[in-house]
Amino acid sequence: MTLIALGIVMMICPGNYTMSLISGLGYAGMILAVVMILEYMNSKKTLVNSLLLFLAILIGLLGLSIVVFKDSVLQILGVTFGILLILQGIELIYNALMYVRPAGRKGWWFLAILAVALFAAGVLILLNRWWDTPQMLLKVIGMALLFDAAVGIIRLIFIWPIKGE
């Protein structure tokens, strides 16, 4: 819910709140890293989960660097969000193929399509430099956060019941 709210605010924010929102993004990254580390502690210690732990540490360090060095992290922030979407797309396709499809869930292909869309969004953010200004960067990241949060909700609907069965 925090990512959804932050994504909406980032898309509609006026320019004079840009640096405050970038700081908020840094704090949200640190919170997300803590949540991902706690999730790792409760999960199986597989290669994918170990990579997600590494990603969580990177997100936490990025969030901390955004808070500390918020004036010079614009380009790094855009590239990081592109890479984050690519990695989440890879994780989602793995979950769709390794958990949802073998469980016989209908619509597993929908998760696979969303995974490809996340991956493509990450590549698009990496290849196109939309963030000429901090305001444009915030709009792109806001849209990415909204899309990522929506995919996360759909993923939860598909995957969560499998672990309880």
PDB file of C-alpha atoms in Angstrom:
ATOM      1  CA  MET A   1       0.000   0.000   0.000  1.00  0.00           C
ATOM      2  CA  THR A   2       2.889   2.334   0.714  1.00  0.00           C
ATOM      3  CA  LEU A   3       4.264   1.795  -2.801  1.00  0.00           C
ATOM      4  CA  ILE A   4       0.839   2.469  -4.333  1.00  0.00           C
ATOM      5  CA  ALA A   5       0.426   5.700  -2.373  1.00  0.00           C
ATOM      6  CA  LEU A   6       3.977   6.787  -3.147  1.00  0.00           C
ATOM      7  CA  GLY A   7       3.485   5.968  -6.827  1.00  0.00           C
ATOM      8  CA  ILE A   8       0.310   8.052  -7.050  1.00  0.00           C
ATOM      9  CA  VAL A   9       1.862  11.005  -5.248  1.00  0.00           C
ATOM     10  CA  MET A  10       4.967  10.822  -7.442  1.00  0.00           C
ATOM     11  CA  MET A  11       2.888  10.939 -10.620  1.00  0.00           C
ATOM     12  CA  ILE A  12       0.841  13.989  -9.620  1.00  0.00           C
ATOM     13  CA  CYS A  13       3.305  15.941  -7.480  1.00  0.00           C
ATOM     14  CA  PRO A  14       4.212  19.507  -8.305  1.00  0.00           C
ATOM     15  CA  GLY A  15       7.846  20.361  -8.914  1.00  0.00           C
ATOM     16  CA  ASN A  16       8.476  22.058  -5.589  1.00  0.00           C
ATOM     17  CA  TYR A  17       7.966  18.774  -3.698  1.00  0.00           C
ATOM     18  CA  THR A  18      10.387  16.791  -5.853  1.00  0.00           C
ATOM     19  CA  MET A  19      13.296  16.573  -3.423  1.00  0.00           C
ATOM     20  CA  SER A  20      10.987  15.661  -0.547  1.00  0.00           C
ATOM     21  CA  LEU A  21       9.538  12.846  -2.617  1.00  0.00           C
ATOM     22  CA  ILE A  22      12.989  11.609  -3.566  1.00  0.00           C
ATOM     23  CA  SER A  23      13.814  11.479   0.149  1.00  0.00           C
ATOM     24  CA  GLY A  24      10.540   9.622   0.738  1.00  0.00           C
ATOM     25  CA  LEU A  25      11.561   7.189  -1.957  1.00  0.00           C
ATOM     26  CA  GLY A  26      14.840   6.604  -0.126  1.00  0.00           C
ATOM     27  CA  TYR A  27      13.012   5.864   3.117  1.00  0.00           C
ATOM     28  CA  ALA A  28      10.584   3.569   1.277  1.00  0.00           C
ATOM     29  CA  GLY A  29      13.560   1.713  -0.209  1.00  0.00           C
ATOM     30  CA  MET A  30      15.019   1.141   3.237  1.00  0.00           C
ATOM     31  CA  ILE A  31      11.654  -0.124   4.528  1.00  0.00           C
ATOM     32  CA  LEU A  32      11.269  -2.406   1.496  1.00  0.00           C
ATOM     33  CA  ALA A  33      14.754  -3.795   2.118  1.00  0.00           C
ATOM     34  CA  VAL A  34      13.896  -4.623   5.726  1.00  0.00           C
ATOM     35  CA  VAL A  35      10.686  -6.367   4.621  1.00  0.00           C
ATOM     36  CA  MET A  36      12.551  -8.350   1.955  1.00  0.00           C
ATOM     37  CA  ILE A  37      15.217  -9.401   4.474  1.00  0.00           C
ATOM     38  CA  LEU A  38      12.522 -10.537   6.923  1.00  0.00           C
ATOM     39  CA  GLU A  39      10.836 -12.458   4.104  1.00  0.00           C
ATOM     40  CA  TYR A  40      14.149 -14.134   3.317  1.00  0.00           C
ATOM     41  CA  MET A  41      14.527 -15.203   6.929  1.00  0.00           C
ATOM     42  CA  ASN A  42      11.170 -17.010   6.754  1.00  0.00           C
ATOM     43  CA  SER A  43      11.698 -18.613   3.322  1.00  0.00           C
ATOM     44  CA  LYS A  44      13.583 -21.598   1.989  1.00  0.00           C
ATOM     45  CA  LYS A  45      17.227 -20.821   1.381  1.00  0.00           C
ATOM     46  CA  THR A  46      17.189 -21.310  -2.406  1.00  0.00           C
ATOM     47  CA  LEU A  47      19.324 -19.576  -5.004  1.00  0.00           C
ATOM     48  CA  VAL A  48      16.468 -17.291  -6.067  1.00  0.00           C
ATOM     49  CA  ASN A  49      15.780 -16.262  -2.466  1.00  0.00           C
ATOM     50  CA  SER A  50      19.502 -15.656  -1.908  1.00  0.00           C
ATOM     51  CA  LEU A  51      19.539 -13.396  -4.967  1.00  0.00           C
ATOM     52  CA  LEU A  52      16.521 -11.565  -3.550  1.00  0.00           C
ATOM     53  CA  LEU A  53      18.416 -11.106  -0.273  1.00  0.00           C
ATOM     54  CA  PHE A  54      21.282  -9.582  -2.239  1.00  0.00           C
ATOM     55  CA  LEU A  55      18.774  -7.358  -4.037  1.00  0.00           C
ATOM     56  CA  ALA A  56      17.261  -6.337  -0.688  1.00  0.00           C
ATOM     57  CA  ILE A  57      20.668  -5.292   0.587  1.00  0.00           C
ATOM     58  CA  LEU A  58      21.253  -3.266  -2.576  1.00  0.00           C
ATOM     59  CA  ILE A  59      17.836  -1.612  -2.264  1.00  0.00           C
ATOM     60  CA  GLY A  60      18.550  -0.749   1.362  1.00  0.00           C
ATOM     61  CA  LEU A  61      21.923   0.756   0.476  1.00  0.00           C
ATOM     62  CA  LEU A  62      20.373   2.666  -2.403  1.00  0.00           C
ATOM     63  CA  GLY A  63      17.638   4.009  -0.108  1.00  0.00           C
ATOM     64  CA  LEU A  64      20.248   5.093   2.405  1.00  0.00           C
ATOM     65  CA  SER A  65      22.344   6.774  -0.295  1.00  0.00           C
ATOM     66  CA  ILE A  66      19.259   8.584  -1.612  1.00  0.00           C
ATOM     67  CA  VAL A  67      18.570   9.983   1.831  1.00  0.00           C
ATOM     68  CA  VAL A  68      22.181  10.993   2.380  1.00  0.00           C
ATOM     69  CA  PHE A  69      23.121  12.158  -1.156  1.00  0.00           C
ATOM     70  CA  LYS A  70      19.723  13.132  -2.576  1.00  0.00           C
ATOM     71  CA  ASP A  71      21.068  15.803  -4.915  1.00  0.00           C
ATOM     72  CA  SER A  72      23.288  13.530  -7.023  1.00  0.00           C
ATOM     73  CA  VAL A  73      21.430  10.231  -7.298  1.00  0.00           C
ATOM     74  CA  LEU A  74      19.015  11.012 -10.129  1.00  0.00           C
ATOM     75  CA  GLN A  75      20.628   8.859 -12.808  1.00  0.00           C
ATOM     76  CA  ILE A  76      21.446   6.022 -10.413  1.00  0.00           C
ATOM     77  CA  LEU A  77      17.856   6.008  -9.210  1.00  0.00           C
ATOM     78  CA  GLY A  78      16.432   5.580 -12.717  1.00  0.00           C
ATOM     79  CA  VAL A  79      18.854   2.788 -13.589  1.00  0.00           C
ATOM     80  CA  THR A  80      18.194   1.045 -10.283  1.00  0.00           C
ATOM     81  CA  PHE A  81      14.445   1.026 -10.831  1.00  0.00           C
ATOM     82  CA  GLY A  82      14.956  -0.418 -14.293  1.00  0.00           C
ATOM     83  CA  ILE A  83      17.145  -3.199 -12.906  1.00  0.00           C
ATOM     84  CA  LEU A  84      14.693  -3.804 -10.049  1.00  0.00           C
ATOM     85  CA  LEU A  85      11.805  -4.288 -12.484  1.00  0.00           C
ATOM     86  CA  ILE A  86      13.886  -6.660 -14.600  1.00  0.00           C
ATOM     87  CA  LEU A  87      14.802  -8.783 -11.570  1.00  0.00           C
ATOM     88  CA  GLN A  88      11.221  -8.843 -10.318  1.00  0.00           C
ATOM     89  CA  GLY A  89      10.058  -9.922 -13.772  1.00  0.00           C
ATOM     90  CA  ILE A  90      12.546 -12.811 -13.697  1.00  0.00           C
ATOM     91  CA  GLU A  91      11.403 -13.822 -10.208  1.00  0.00           C
ATOM     92  CA  LEU A  92       7.744 -13.684 -11.223  1.00  0.00           C
ATOM     93  CA  ILE A  93       8.244 -15.862 -14.303  1.00  0.00           C
ATOM     94  CA  TYR A  94      10.125 -18.339 -12.098  1.00  0.00           C
ATOM     95  CA  ASN A  95       7.236 -18.413  -9.611  1.00  0.00           C
ATOM     96  CA  ALA A  96       4.663 -18.783 -12.378  1.00  0.00           C
ATOM     97  CA  LEU A  97       6.491 -21.689 -13.993  1.00  0.00           C
ATOM     98  CA  MET A  98       7.733 -23.471 -10.864  1.00  0.00           C
ATOM     99  CA  TYR A  99       4.817 -23.033  -8.441  1.00  0.00           C
ATOM    100  CA  VAL A 100       1.616 -21.866 -10.081  1.00  0.00           C
ATOM    101  CA  ARG A 101       1.644 -24.009 -13.245  1.00  0.00           C
ATOM    102  CA  PRO A 102       2.576 -27.305 -11.486  1.00  0.00           C
ATOM    103  CA  ALA A 103      -0.137 -26.624  -8.892  1.00  0.00           C
ATOM    104  CA  GLY A 104      -2.677 -26.750 -11.716  1.00  0.00           C
ATOM    105  CA  ARG A 105      -3.907 -23.193 -11.256  1.00  0.00           C
ATOM    106  CA  LYS A 106      -5.919 -21.779 -14.095  1.00  0.00           C
ATOM    107  CA  GLY A 107      -4.537 -18.563 -15.481  1.00  0.00           C
ATOM    108  CA  TRP A 108      -0.888 -19.229 -14.644  1.00  0.00           C
ATOM    109  CA  TRP A 109      -0.118 -17.816 -18.078  1.00  0.00           C
ATOM    110  CA  PHE A 110      -1.475 -14.451 -16.884  1.00  0.00           C
ATOM    111  CA  LEU A 111       1.308 -14.284 -14.304  1.00  0.00           C
ATOM    112  CA  ALA A 112       3.803 -15.178 -17.029  1.00  0.00           C
ATOM    113  CA  ILE A 113       2.504 -12.314 -19.195  1.00  0.00           C
ATOM    114  CA  LEU A 114       2.764  -9.896 -16.256  1.00  0.00           C
ATOM    115  CA  ALA A 115       6.318 -11.114 -15.632  1.00  0.00           C
ATOM    116  CA  VAL A 116       7.267 -10.376 -19.225  1.00  0.00           C
ATOM    117  CA  ALA A 117       5.596  -6.958 -18.921  1.00  0.00           C
ATOM    118  CA  LEU A 118       7.603  -6.172 -15.760  1.00  0.00           C
ATOM    119  CA  PHE A 119      10.787  -7.273 -17.493  1.00  0.00           C
ATOM    120  CA  ALA A 120       9.967  -5.167 -20.570  1.00  0.00           C
ATOM    121  CA  ALA A 121       9.166  -2.123 -18.408  1.00  0.00           C
ATOM    122  CA  GLY A 122      12.553  -2.471 -16.710  1.00  0.00           C
ATOM    123  CA  VAL A 123      14.353  -2.691 -20.041  1.00  0.00           C
ATOM    124  CA  LEU A 124      12.384   0.290 -21.345  1.00  0.00           C
ATOM    125  CA  ILE A 125      13.344   2.387 -18.325  1.00  0.00           C
ATOM    126  CA  LEU A 126      17.000   1.416 -18.757  1.00  0.00           C
ATOM    127  CA  LEU A 127      17.116   2.160 -22.487  1.00  0.00           C
ATOM    128  CA  ASN A 128      15.094   5.398 -22.582  1.00  0.00           C
ATOM    129  CA  ARG A 129      16.350   8.340 -20.605  1.00  0.00           C
ATOM    130  CA  TRP A 130      13.050  10.006 -19.748  1.00  0.00           C
ATOM    131  CA  TRP A 131      14.382  11.553 -16.634  1.00  0.00           C
ATOM    132  CA  ASP A 132      15.827  14.768 -18.025  1.00  0.00           C
ATOM    133  CA  THR A 133      14.293  16.521 -15.040  1.00  0.00           C
ATOM    134  CA  PRO A 134      13.634  15.278 -11.507  1.00  0.00           C
ATOM    135  CA  GLN A 135       9.883  15.735 -12.090  1.00  0.00           C
ATOM    136  CA  MET A 136       9.910  13.420 -15.103  1.00  0.00           C
ATOM    137  CA  LEU A 137      11.976  10.847 -13.200  1.00  0.00           C
ATOM    138  CA  LEU A 138       9.415  10.864 -10.409  1.00  0.00           C
ATOM    139  CA  LYS A 139       6.562  10.335 -12.869  1.00  0.00           C
ATOM    140  CA  VAL A 140       8.323   7.370 -14.502  1.00  0.00           C
ATOM    141  CA  ILE A 141       9.177   5.826 -11.134  1.00  0.00           C
ATOM    142  CA  GLY A 142       5.636   6.506  -9.896  1.00  0.00           C
ATOM    143  CA  MET A 143       4.158   4.628 -12.845  1.00  0.00           C
ATOM    144  CA  ALA A 144       6.642   1.789 -12.291  1.00  0.00           C
ATOM    145  CA  LEU A 145       5.719   1.594  -8.597  1.00  0.00           C
ATOM    146  CA  LEU A 146       2.002   1.468  -9.376  1.00  0.00           C
ATOM    147  CA  PHE A 147       2.485  -1.270 -11.968  1.00  0.00           C
ATOM    148  CA  ASP A 148       4.777  -3.232  -9.659  1.00  0.00           C
ATOM    149  CA  ALA A 149       2.317  -2.965  -6.757  1.00  0.00           C
ATOM    150  CA  ALA A 150      -0.575  -4.131  -8.966  1.00  0.00           C
ATOM    151  CA  VAL A 151       1.471  -7.102 -10.174  1.00  0.00           C
ATOM    152  CA  GLY A 152       2.387  -7.874  -6.552  1.00  0.00           C
ATOM    153  CA  ILE A 153      -1.285  -7.976  -5.570  1.00  0.00           C
ATOM    154  CA  ILE A 154      -2.106 -10.293  -8.476  1.00  0.00           C
ATOM    155  CA  ARG A 155       0.894 -12.464  -7.613  1.00  0.00           C
ATOM    156  CA  LEU A 156      -0.318 -12.729  -4.043  1.00  0.00           C
ATOM    157  CA  ILE A 157      -3.718 -13.916  -5.256  1.00  0.00           C
ATOM    158  CA  PHE A 158      -2.121 -16.646  -7.386  1.00  0.00           C
ATOM    159  CA  ILE A 159       0.738 -17.797  -5.159  1.00  0.00           C
ATOM    160  CA  TRP A 160      -0.346 -17.332  -1.566  1.00  0.00           C
ATOM    161  CA  PRO A 161      -2.930 -20.132  -1.474  1.00  0.00           C
ATOM    162  CA  ILE A 162      -0.389 -22.580  -2.918  1.00  0.00           C
ATOM    163  CA  LYS A 163       1.871 -22.346   0.119  1.00  0.00           C
ATOM    164  CA  GLY A 164      -1.101 -23.023   2.422  1.00  0.00           C
ATOM    165  CA  GLU A 165      -2.321 -26.084   0.527  1.00  0.00           C
TER     166      GLU A 165
END
